[in-house]
mmCIF file of C-alpha atoms in Angstrom:
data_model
loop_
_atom_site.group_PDB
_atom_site.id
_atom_site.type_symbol
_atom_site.label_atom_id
_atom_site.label_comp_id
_atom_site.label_asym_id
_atom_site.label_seq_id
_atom_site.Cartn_x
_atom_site.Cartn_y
_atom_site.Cartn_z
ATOM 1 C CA UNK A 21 84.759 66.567 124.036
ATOM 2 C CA UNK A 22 87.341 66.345 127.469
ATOM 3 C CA UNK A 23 91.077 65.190 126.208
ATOM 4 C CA UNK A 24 91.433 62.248 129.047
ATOM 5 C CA UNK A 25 94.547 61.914 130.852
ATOM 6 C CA UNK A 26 96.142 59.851 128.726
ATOM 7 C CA UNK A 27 95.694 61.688 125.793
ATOM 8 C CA UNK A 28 97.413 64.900 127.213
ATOM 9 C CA UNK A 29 100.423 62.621 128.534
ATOM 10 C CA UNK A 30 100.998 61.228 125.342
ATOM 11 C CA UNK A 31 101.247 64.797 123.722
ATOM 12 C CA UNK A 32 103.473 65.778 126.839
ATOM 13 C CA UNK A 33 105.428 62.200 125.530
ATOM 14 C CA UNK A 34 105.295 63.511 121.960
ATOM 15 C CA UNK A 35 106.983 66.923 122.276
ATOM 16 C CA UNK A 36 109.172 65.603 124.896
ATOM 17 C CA UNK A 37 110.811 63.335 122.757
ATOM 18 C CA UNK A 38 110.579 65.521 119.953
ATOM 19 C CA UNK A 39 113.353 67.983 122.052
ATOM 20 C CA UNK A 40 115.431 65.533 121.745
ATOM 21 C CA UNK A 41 117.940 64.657 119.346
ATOM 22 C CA UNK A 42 116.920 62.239 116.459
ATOM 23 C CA UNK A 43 118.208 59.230 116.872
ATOM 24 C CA UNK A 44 118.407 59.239 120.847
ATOM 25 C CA UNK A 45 116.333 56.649 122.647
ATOM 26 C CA UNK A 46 115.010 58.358 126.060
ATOM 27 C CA UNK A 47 114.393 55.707 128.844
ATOM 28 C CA UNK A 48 111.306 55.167 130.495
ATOM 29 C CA UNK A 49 112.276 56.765 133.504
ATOM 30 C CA UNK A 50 113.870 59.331 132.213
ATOM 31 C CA UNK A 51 110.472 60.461 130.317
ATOM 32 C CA UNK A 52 108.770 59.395 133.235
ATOM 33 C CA UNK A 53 110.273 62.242 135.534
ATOM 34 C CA UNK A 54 110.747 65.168 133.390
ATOM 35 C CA UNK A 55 106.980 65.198 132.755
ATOM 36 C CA UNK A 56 106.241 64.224 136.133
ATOM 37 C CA UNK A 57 103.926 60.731 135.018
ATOM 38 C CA UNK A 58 103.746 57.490 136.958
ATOM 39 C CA UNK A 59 106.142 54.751 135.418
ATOM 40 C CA UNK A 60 103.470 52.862 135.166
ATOM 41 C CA UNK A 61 100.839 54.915 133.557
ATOM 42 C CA UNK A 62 103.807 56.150 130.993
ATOM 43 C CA UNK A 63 104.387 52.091 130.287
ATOM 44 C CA UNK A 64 100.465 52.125 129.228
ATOM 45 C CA UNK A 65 100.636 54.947 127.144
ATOM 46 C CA UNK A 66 104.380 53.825 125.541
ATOM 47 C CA UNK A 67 102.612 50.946 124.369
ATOM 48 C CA UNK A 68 99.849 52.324 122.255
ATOM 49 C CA UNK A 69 101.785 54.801 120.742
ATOM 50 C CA UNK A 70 104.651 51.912 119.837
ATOM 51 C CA UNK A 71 101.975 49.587 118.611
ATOM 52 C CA UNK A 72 100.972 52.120 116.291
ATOM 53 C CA UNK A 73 104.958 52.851 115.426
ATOM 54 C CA UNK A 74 104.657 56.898 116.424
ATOM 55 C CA UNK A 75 107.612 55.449 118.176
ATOM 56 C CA UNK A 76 110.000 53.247 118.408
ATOM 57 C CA UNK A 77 110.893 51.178 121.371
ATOM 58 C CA UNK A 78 114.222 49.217 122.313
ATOM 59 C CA UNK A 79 114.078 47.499 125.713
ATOM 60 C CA UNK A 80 117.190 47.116 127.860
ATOM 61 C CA UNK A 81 120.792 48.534 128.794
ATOM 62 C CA UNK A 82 121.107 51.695 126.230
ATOM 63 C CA UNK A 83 116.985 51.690 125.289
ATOM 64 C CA UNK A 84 113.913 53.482 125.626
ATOM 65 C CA UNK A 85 111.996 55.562 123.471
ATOM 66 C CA UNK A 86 112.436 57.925 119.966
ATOM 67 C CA UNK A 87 109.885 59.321 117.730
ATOM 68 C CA UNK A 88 109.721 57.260 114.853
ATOM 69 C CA UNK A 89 109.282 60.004 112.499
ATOM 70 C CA UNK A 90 110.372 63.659 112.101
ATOM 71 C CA UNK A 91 107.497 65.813 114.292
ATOM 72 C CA UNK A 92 106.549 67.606 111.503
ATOM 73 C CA UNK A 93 104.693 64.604 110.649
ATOM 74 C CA UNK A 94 102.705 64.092 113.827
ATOM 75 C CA UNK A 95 99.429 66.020 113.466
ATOM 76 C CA UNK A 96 97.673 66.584 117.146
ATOM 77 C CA UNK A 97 95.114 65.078 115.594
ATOM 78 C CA UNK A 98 96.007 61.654 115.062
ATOM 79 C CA UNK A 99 97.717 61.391 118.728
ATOM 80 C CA UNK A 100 94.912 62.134 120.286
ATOM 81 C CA UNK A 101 92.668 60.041 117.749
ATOM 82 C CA UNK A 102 95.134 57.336 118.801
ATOM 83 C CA UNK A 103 94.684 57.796 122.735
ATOM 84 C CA UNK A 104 91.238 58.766 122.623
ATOM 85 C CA UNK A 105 89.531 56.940 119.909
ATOM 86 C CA UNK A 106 87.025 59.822 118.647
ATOM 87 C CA UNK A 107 87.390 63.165 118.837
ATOM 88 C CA UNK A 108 83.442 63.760 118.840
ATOM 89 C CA UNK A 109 81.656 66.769 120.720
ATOM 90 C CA UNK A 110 78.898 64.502 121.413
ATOM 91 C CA UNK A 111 78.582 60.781 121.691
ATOM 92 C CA UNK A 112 75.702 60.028 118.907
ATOM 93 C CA UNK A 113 78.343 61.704 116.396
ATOM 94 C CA UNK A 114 81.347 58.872 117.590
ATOM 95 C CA UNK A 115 81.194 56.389 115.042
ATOM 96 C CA UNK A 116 80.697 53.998 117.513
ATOM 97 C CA UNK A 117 78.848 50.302 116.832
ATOM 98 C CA UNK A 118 75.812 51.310 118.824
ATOM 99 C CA UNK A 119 75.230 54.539 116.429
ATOM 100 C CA UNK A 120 72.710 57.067 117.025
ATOM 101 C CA UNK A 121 69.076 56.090 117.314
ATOM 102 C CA UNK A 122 67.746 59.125 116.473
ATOM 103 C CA UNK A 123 70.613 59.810 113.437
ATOM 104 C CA UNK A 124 67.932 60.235 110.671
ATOM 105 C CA UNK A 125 65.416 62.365 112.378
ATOM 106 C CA UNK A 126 68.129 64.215 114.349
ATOM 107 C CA UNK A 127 67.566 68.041 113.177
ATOM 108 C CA UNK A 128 70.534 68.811 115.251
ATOM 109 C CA UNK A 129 73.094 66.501 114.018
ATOM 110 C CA UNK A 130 74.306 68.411 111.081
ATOM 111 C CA UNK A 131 75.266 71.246 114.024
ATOM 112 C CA UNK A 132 77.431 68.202 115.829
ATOM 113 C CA UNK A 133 78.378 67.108 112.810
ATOM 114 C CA UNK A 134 80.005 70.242 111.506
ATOM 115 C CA UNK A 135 81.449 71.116 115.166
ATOM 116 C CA UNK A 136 83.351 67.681 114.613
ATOM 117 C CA UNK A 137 84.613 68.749 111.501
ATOM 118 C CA UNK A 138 85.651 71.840 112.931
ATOM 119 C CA UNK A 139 87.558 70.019 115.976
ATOM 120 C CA UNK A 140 89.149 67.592 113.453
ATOM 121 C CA UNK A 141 90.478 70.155 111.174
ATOM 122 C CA UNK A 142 92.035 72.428 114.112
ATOM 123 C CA UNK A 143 93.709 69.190 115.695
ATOM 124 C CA UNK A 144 95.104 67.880 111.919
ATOM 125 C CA UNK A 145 95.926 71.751 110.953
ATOM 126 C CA UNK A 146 98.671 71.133 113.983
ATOM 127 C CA UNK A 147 101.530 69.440 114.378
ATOM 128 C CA UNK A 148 104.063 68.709 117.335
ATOM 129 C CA UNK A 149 106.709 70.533 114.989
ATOM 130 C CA UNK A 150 104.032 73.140 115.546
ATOM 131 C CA UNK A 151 103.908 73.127 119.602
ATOM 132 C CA UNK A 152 107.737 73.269 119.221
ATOM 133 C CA UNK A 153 107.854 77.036 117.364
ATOM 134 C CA UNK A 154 108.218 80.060 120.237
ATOM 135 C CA UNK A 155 106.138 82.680 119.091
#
């Protein structure tokens, strides 16, 4: 499993606007420079994570961007689940429509299957309260 892009910059997105205070809305730009990301590419990513209300969004004079919720109740998990679509160390393990040809004979996909537990639990086990703490 390699986090793309866009899953890293919205976790950048994530704590950034968790910094902030609660009911603040951050513009675009303003987002956009502190964590050195393209407008454009931070527009993308704004949109998924609106669409699935991990923030909210108000356009114009006086808008921009707050998290929805309190980050406490972001796990890494489901923002990267959200940007990435699977969190899976191997493709035949992804849940995706084409499924593994080989999944019933497979003597190695309880192994893949486990390690994707494994990666699933660490990521929900965090949260962007978490990445927040100074130890």
């Amino acid at each position: 499993m390699i986090v793309s892009t866009k899953g890293r910059y919205a976790l950048r997105v994530m704590v950034y606007l968790a910094q902030k205070d609660a009911g603040e809305y951050v513009p675009l730009k303003e987002i956009a420079e502190a964590e050195h990301i393209s407008q454009k590419y931070l527009e993308s990513i704004m949109t998924v994570l609106s669409k699935a209300d991990f923030v909210d969004a108000v356009h114009g004079k006086g808008g921009g961007y707050r998290l929805s919720r309190t980050p406490e109740q972001y796990t890494i998990g489901s923002i990267l689940k959200l940007t990435e679509g699977s969190l899976a160390a191997v493709s035949c393990t992804a849940n995706t429509p084409a499924g593994c040809q080989r999944g019933n004979c497979c003597e190695a996909r309880p192994m893949w299957e486990k390690l994707d537990a494994m990666i699933d639990n660490f990521f929900e086990g965090i949260t962007v309260a978490n990445l927040l703490e100074k130890e």
